[in-house]
Short mmCIF file of N, CA and C in Angstrom, two decimals:
data_model
loop_
_atom_site.label_atom_id
_atom_site.label_comp_id
_atom_site.label_asym_id
_atom_site.label_seq_id
_atom_site.Cartn_x
_atom_site.Cartn_y
_atom_site.Cartn_z
N MET F 1 -165.87 5.57 -86.03
CA MET F 1 -165.81 6.58 -85.85
C MET F 1 -165.52 7.96 -86.44
N LYS F 2 -164.47 7.76 -86.97
CA LYS F 2 -163.71 8.66 -87.85
C LYS F 2 -164.48 8.99 -89.31
N LYS F 3 -165.14 7.98 -89.78
CA LYS F 3 -165.85 8.05 -91.13
C LYS F 3 -167.43 8.41 -90.99
N GLN F 4 -167.66 8.71 -89.54
CA GLN F 4 -169.20 9.42 -89.36
C GLN F 4 -169.33 10.49 -89.40
N PRO F 5 -170.55 11.11 -90.12
CA PRO F 5 -170.82 12.37 -90.61
C PRO F 5 -170.42 13.58 -88.75
N LYS F 6 -170.05 14.59 -89.04
CA LYS F 6 -169.95 15.62 -88.16
C LYS F 6 -171.35 15.70 -87.24
N HIS F 7 -172.27 15.78 -88.27
CA HIS F 7 -174.00 16.25 -87.65
C HIS F 7 -174.12 14.96 -86.28
N LEU F 8 -173.59 13.53 -86.65
CA LEU F 8 -173.63 12.57 -86.09
C LEU F 8 -172.67 12.31 -84.91
N LYS F 9 -171.55 12.89 -85.41
CA LYS F 9 -170.97 13.06 -83.82
C LYS F 9 -170.89 13.89 -82.83
N TRP F 10 -171.92 15.02 -83.33
CA TRP F 10 -172.22 16.20 -82.20
C TRP F 10 -173.63 15.73 -81.60
N GLN F 11 -174.40 14.98 -82.33
CA GLN F 11 -175.59 14.39 -81.90
C GLN F 11 -175.28 13.08 -80.83
N MET F 12 -174.16 12.54 -80.86
CA MET F 12 -173.56 11.50 -79.70
C MET F 12 -173.51 12.38 -78.95
N ILE F 13 -172.67 13.18 -79.06
CA ILE F 13 -171.78 13.99 -77.99
C ILE F 13 -172.75 14.90 -77.42
N SER F 14 -173.68 15.64 -77.75
CA SER F 14 -175.22 16.15 -76.86
C SER F 14 -175.61 14.77 -75.99
N GLU F 15 -176.01 13.90 -76.49
CA GLU F 15 -177.18 13.23 -76.06
C GLU F 15 -176.27 12.61 -74.76
N HIS F 16 -174.69 12.19 -75.02
CA HIS F 16 -173.84 11.67 -73.71
C HIS F 16 -173.99 13.08 -72.66
N GLN F 17 -173.95 14.02 -73.21
CA GLN F 17 -173.86 15.10 -72.13
C GLN F 17 -174.95 15.18 -71.75
N LYS F 18 -176.36 14.93 -72.04
CA LYS F 18 -177.65 14.90 -71.56
C LYS F 18 -177.84 14.39 -70.28
N LEU F 19 -177.20 13.18 -71.00
CA LEU F 19 -177.52 11.87 -69.88
C LEU F 19 -176.28 12.20 -68.87
N THR F 20 -175.70 12.75 -68.58
CA THR F 20 -174.38 12.83 -67.82
C THR F 20 -175.06 14.14 -66.82
N GLU F 21 -175.63 14.94 -67.25
CA GLU F 21 -176.56 16.09 -66.74
C GLU F 21 -177.09 15.55 -65.93
N ARG F 22 -178.08 14.62 -66.61
CA ARG F 22 -179.53 14.00 -66.13
C ARG F 22 -178.93 13.09 -65.01
N GLN F 23 -177.77 12.34 -64.98
CA GLN F 23 -177.34 11.53 -63.66
C GLN F 23 -177.30 11.69 -62.78
N ASP F 24 -176.59 13.11 -62.42
CA ASP F 24 -176.02 14.07 -61.76
C ASP F 24 -177.39 14.75 -60.93
N ARG F 25 -178.15 15.07 -61.82
CA ARG F 25 -179.25 15.89 -61.20
C ARG F 25 -180.63 15.05 -60.49
N ASP F 26 -180.54 13.71 -60.94
CA ASP F 26 -181.07 12.49 -60.46
C ASP F 26 -180.22 11.70 -59.35
N GLY F 27 -179.42 12.30 -58.74
CA GLY F 27 -178.83 12.21 -57.67
C GLY F 27 -177.55 10.49 -58.24
N ASN F 28 -177.65 10.49 -59.26
CA ASN F 28 -176.65 9.29 -59.36
C ASN F 28 -175.06 9.25 -59.80
N SER F 29 -174.89 10.65 -59.24
CA SER F 29 -173.19 10.80 -59.75
C SER F 29 -172.73 9.96 -58.45
N ALA F 30 -171.11 9.85 -58.73
CA ALA F 30 -170.12 9.28 -57.99
C ALA F 30 -170.02 9.96 -56.65
N GLN F 31 -170.53 10.96 -56.58
CA GLN F 31 -170.35 12.30 -55.43
C GLN F 31 -171.75 11.72 -54.40
N ASP F 32 -172.77 11.58 -54.76
CA ASP F 32 -173.62 11.58 -54.52
C ASP F 32 -173.79 9.87 -53.56
N LEU F 33 -173.10 9.18 -54.17
CA LEU F 33 -173.10 7.69 -53.66
C LEU F 33 -171.99 8.06 -52.62
N ILE F 34 -171.11 8.62 -52.52
CA ILE F 34 -170.19 8.90 -51.42
C ILE F 34 -170.80 9.65 -50.41
N ASN F 35 -171.44 10.53 -51.09
CA ASN F 35 -172.09 11.26 -49.82
C ASN F 35 -172.89 10.22 -48.80
N GLU F 36 -173.66 9.23 -49.28
CA GLU F 36 -174.51 8.63 -48.78
C GLU F 36 -173.37 7.79 -48.12
N LEU F 37 -172.36 7.39 -48.48
CA LEU F 37 -171.15 6.33 -47.81
C LEU F 37 -170.84 6.57 -46.64
N THR F 38 -171.11 8.18 -46.59
CA THR F 38 -170.06 8.51 -45.61
C THR F 38 -171.41 9.75 -44.41
N ASN F 39 -172.32 9.29 -44.79
CA ASN F 39 -173.00 9.60 -44.15
C ASN F 39 -173.08 9.45 -42.41
N PRO F 40 -172.97 9.88 -41.37
CA PRO F 40 -172.48 9.45 -40.55
C PRO F 40 -174.13 9.42 -39.87
N ASN F 41 -174.96 10.00 -40.54
CA ASN F 41 -176.47 9.71 -40.00
C ASN F 41 -177.14 8.64 -40.50
N ALA F 42 -176.58 8.12 -41.55
CA ALA F 42 -177.20 6.79 -42.26
C ALA F 42 -177.08 5.39 -41.35
N THR F 43 -178.57 4.99 -42.07
CA THR F 43 -179.01 3.70 -41.13
C THR F 43 -178.16 2.38 -41.77
N LYS F 44 -178.16 1.12 -40.82
CA LYS F 44 -177.75 -0.13 -41.70
C LYS F 44 -178.42 -0.18 -43.01
N GLU F 45 -179.70 -0.09 -42.80
CA GLU F 45 -180.71 -0.43 -44.38
C GLU F 45 -180.22 0.88 -45.37
N GLU F 46 -179.74 2.14 -45.22
CA GLU F 46 -179.81 3.00 -46.41
C GLU F 46 -178.14 2.64 -46.47
N LEU F 47 -177.02 2.26 -46.18
CA LEU F 47 -175.75 2.04 -45.99
C LEU F 47 -175.93 0.95 -47.01
N GLU F 48 -176.68 -0.37 -46.68
CA GLU F 48 -177.12 -1.82 -47.73
C GLU F 48 -177.72 -1.29 -49.50
N SER F 49 -178.69 -0.10 -48.89
CA SER F 49 -178.96 0.33 -50.25
C SER F 49 -178.16 0.82 -50.96
N SER F 50 -177.03 1.64 -50.06
CA SER F 50 -176.32 2.80 -51.24
C SER F 50 -175.22 1.53 -52.25
N LEU F 51 -174.98 0.72 -51.16
CA LEU F 51 -174.09 -0.27 -51.50
C LEU F 51 -174.36 -1.31 -52.60
N ASP F 52 -175.63 -1.43 -52.81
CA ASP F 52 -176.34 -2.55 -53.91
C ASP F 52 -176.62 -1.20 -55.00
N ARG F 53 -176.86 0.17 -54.83
CA ARG F 53 -176.38 0.92 -55.71
C ARG F 53 -174.85 0.94 -56.55
N LEU F 54 -174.07 0.80 -55.78
CA LEU F 54 -172.97 1.06 -55.95
C LEU F 54 -172.00 0.06 -56.94
N LYS F 55 -172.82 -1.20 -56.52
CA LYS F 55 -172.66 -2.60 -56.95
C LYS F 55 -172.66 -2.42 -58.59
N VAL F 56 -173.95 -2.12 -58.52
CA VAL F 56 -174.81 -1.76 -60.15
C VAL F 56 -174.11 -0.69 -60.74
N SER F 57 -173.51 0.42 -60.13
CA SER F 57 -172.97 1.09 -60.66
C SER F 57 -171.63 0.76 -61.44
N LEU F 58 -170.75 -0.02 -60.37
CA LEU F 58 -169.44 -0.48 -61.06
C LEU F 58 -169.33 -1.03 -61.93
N GLN F 59 -170.69 -1.84 -62.07
CA GLN F 59 -171.02 -2.81 -63.13
C GLN F 59 -171.31 -2.41 -64.29
N ASN F 60 -172.08 -1.30 -64.57
CA ASN F 60 -172.72 -0.90 -65.64
C ASN F 60 -172.41 0.73 -66.00
N GLN F 61 -171.54 1.64 -65.34
CA GLN F 61 -171.43 3.21 -65.51
C GLN F 61 -170.34 2.76 -66.41
N PRO F 62 -169.75 4.30 -67.07
CA PRO F 62 -168.86 4.12 -68.32
C PRO F 62 -167.56 4.54 -67.23
N MET F 63 -166.09 3.99 -67.52
CA MET F 63 -165.12 4.35 -66.95
C MET F 63 -165.14 5.33 -66.37
N ARG F 64 -165.53 6.45 -67.24
CA ARG F 64 -165.35 7.96 -66.52
C ARG F 64 -165.69 8.30 -65.09
N TRP F 65 -167.42 7.51 -65.33
CA TRP F 65 -168.00 7.41 -63.83
C TRP F 65 -167.07 6.95 -62.60
N ILE F 66 -166.43 5.65 -62.98
CA ILE F 66 -165.60 4.80 -62.08
C ILE F 66 -164.22 5.26 -61.61
N GLN F 67 -163.73 6.16 -62.56
CA GLN F 67 -162.47 6.84 -62.39
C GLN F 67 -162.64 8.20 -61.84
N ASN F 68 -164.25 8.47 -61.70
CA ASN F 68 -165.08 9.63 -61.09
C ASN F 68 -165.02 9.32 -59.50
N PHE F 69 -165.54 8.27 -59.45
CA PHE F 69 -165.31 7.60 -57.99
C PHE F 69 -163.92 7.54 -57.28
N LEU F 70 -163.09 6.38 -57.82
CA LEU F 70 -161.64 6.83 -57.53
C LEU F 70 -160.92 7.93 -57.00
N ASP F 71 -161.31 9.01 -57.92
CA ASP F 71 -160.90 10.18 -57.96
C ASP F 71 -161.42 11.07 -56.25
N LYS F 72 -162.93 10.84 -56.24
CA LYS F 72 -163.20 11.37 -55.35
C LYS F 72 -163.82 10.52 -53.68
N LYS F 73 -162.20 10.26 -53.68
CA LYS F 73 -162.14 9.30 -52.26
C LYS F 73 -163.32 8.21 -52.43
N GLY F 74 -163.53 7.16 -53.33
CA GLY F 74 -164.63 6.63 -53.18
C GLY F 74 -163.91 4.96 -52.09
N PRO F 75 -163.13 5.16 -52.55
CA PRO F 75 -162.60 3.42 -51.67
C PRO F 75 -162.41 4.14 -50.36
N GLN F 76 -162.00 5.22 -49.75
CA GLN F 76 -162.07 5.83 -48.82
C GLN F 76 -163.33 5.28 -47.89
N ALA F 77 -164.33 5.75 -48.59
CA ALA F 77 -165.74 5.91 -48.17
C ALA F 77 -166.23 4.61 -47.94
N LEU F 78 -165.66 3.65 -48.99
CA LEU F 78 -165.74 2.33 -48.28
C LEU F 78 -165.01 1.76 -47.23
N HIS F 79 -163.77 2.11 -46.98
CA HIS F 79 -162.98 1.65 -45.91
C HIS F 79 -164.20 2.41 -44.18
N ALA F 80 -164.39 3.51 -44.78
CA ALA F 80 -165.33 3.78 -43.24
C ALA F 80 -166.38 2.84 -42.63
N VAL F 81 -167.07 2.62 -43.95
CA VAL F 81 -168.49 1.81 -43.96
C VAL F 81 -167.53 0.73 -43.11
N HIS F 82 -166.58 -0.01 -43.57
CA HIS F 82 -166.01 -1.26 -43.11
C HIS F 82 -165.95 -1.06 -41.43
N ALA F 83 -165.15 0.25 -41.25
CA ALA F 83 -164.66 0.63 -40.09
C ALA F 83 -166.00 0.75 -38.94
N THR F 84 -167.37 0.83 -39.46
CA THR F 84 -168.41 1.36 -38.75
C THR F 84 -169.04 0.44 -38.36
N LEU F 85 -169.14 -0.98 -39.03
CA LEU F 85 -169.84 -2.27 -39.05
C LEU F 85 -169.22 -3.36 -38.51
N PRO F 86 -170.38 -4.27 -37.69
CA PRO F 86 -169.31 -5.57 -37.66
C PRO F 86 -169.34 -6.23 -38.71
N LEU F 87 -168.24 -7.25 -38.26
CA LEU F 87 -167.61 -8.01 -39.55
C LEU F 87 -168.26 -8.98 -39.99
N ASP F 88 -169.43 -9.46 -39.14
CA ASP F 88 -170.67 -10.35 -39.69
C ASP F 88 -171.58 -9.77 -40.58
N SER F 89 -171.68 -8.67 -41.16
CA SER F 89 -172.58 -7.63 -41.47
C SER F 89 -173.02 -8.05 -43.04
N HIS F 90 -174.07 -8.09 -43.47
CA HIS F 90 -174.04 -7.98 -44.86
C HIS F 90 -173.62 -7.16 -46.16
N ILE F 91 -173.55 -6.15 -45.02
CA ILE F 91 -173.08 -5.10 -46.14
C ILE F 91 -171.38 -5.10 -46.19
N HIS F 92 -170.44 -5.81 -45.61
CA HIS F 92 -169.39 -6.42 -45.68
C HIS F 92 -169.58 -7.10 -46.86
N ASN F 93 -170.04 -8.33 -47.24
CA ASN F 93 -169.91 -9.09 -47.95
C ASN F 93 -170.75 -8.56 -49.21
N GLU F 94 -171.53 -7.65 -49.24
CA GLU F 94 -171.80 -6.93 -50.64
C GLU F 94 -170.82 -5.94 -50.90
N ASP F 95 -169.73 -5.07 -49.87
CA ASP F 95 -168.98 -4.35 -50.21
C ASP F 95 -167.81 -5.16 -51.03
N GLU F 96 -167.32 -6.33 -50.26
CA GLU F 96 -166.28 -7.08 -50.71
C GLU F 96 -166.50 -7.35 -52.35
N ARG F 97 -167.82 -8.14 -52.53
CA ARG F 97 -168.42 -8.49 -53.40
C ARG F 97 -167.92 -7.55 -54.63
N CYS F 98 -168.89 -6.08 -54.56
CA CYS F 98 -169.16 -5.42 -55.51
C CYS F 98 -167.63 -4.80 -56.12
N VAL F 99 -166.53 -4.39 -55.23
CA VAL F 99 -165.25 -4.57 -55.29
C VAL F 99 -164.31 -5.41 -55.86
N ILE F 100 -164.29 -6.65 -55.70
CA ILE F 100 -163.59 -7.59 -56.41
C ILE F 100 -164.33 -7.79 -57.81
N GLN F 101 -165.61 -8.09 -58.05
CA GLN F 101 -166.39 -7.81 -59.38
C GLN F 101 -166.03 -6.64 -60.37
N THR F 102 -165.39 -6.16 -59.60
CA THR F 102 -165.30 -5.07 -61.32
C THR F 102 -163.40 -5.09 -61.57
#
């Protein structure tokens, strides 16, 4: 990376910035996902969808996204989901799987 020309480095930084802004705008930020998980009016199906998105995000997003999820109280949001659902719920299994796999 150190040997790359400056214009290429700036292009990479610019593309990364645009991607980050697009993710935030499209509702793919860590905070958006936490808001979905902590929504008191969310249905079981909505929570399942949010957990599926979380699983994909934890596996595919850069470490910065994951750190942001942790910093913004993502684990507490998962705990809140656990506390509100029956133990035999599909959500518990998905929740545990996405955390264990990361």
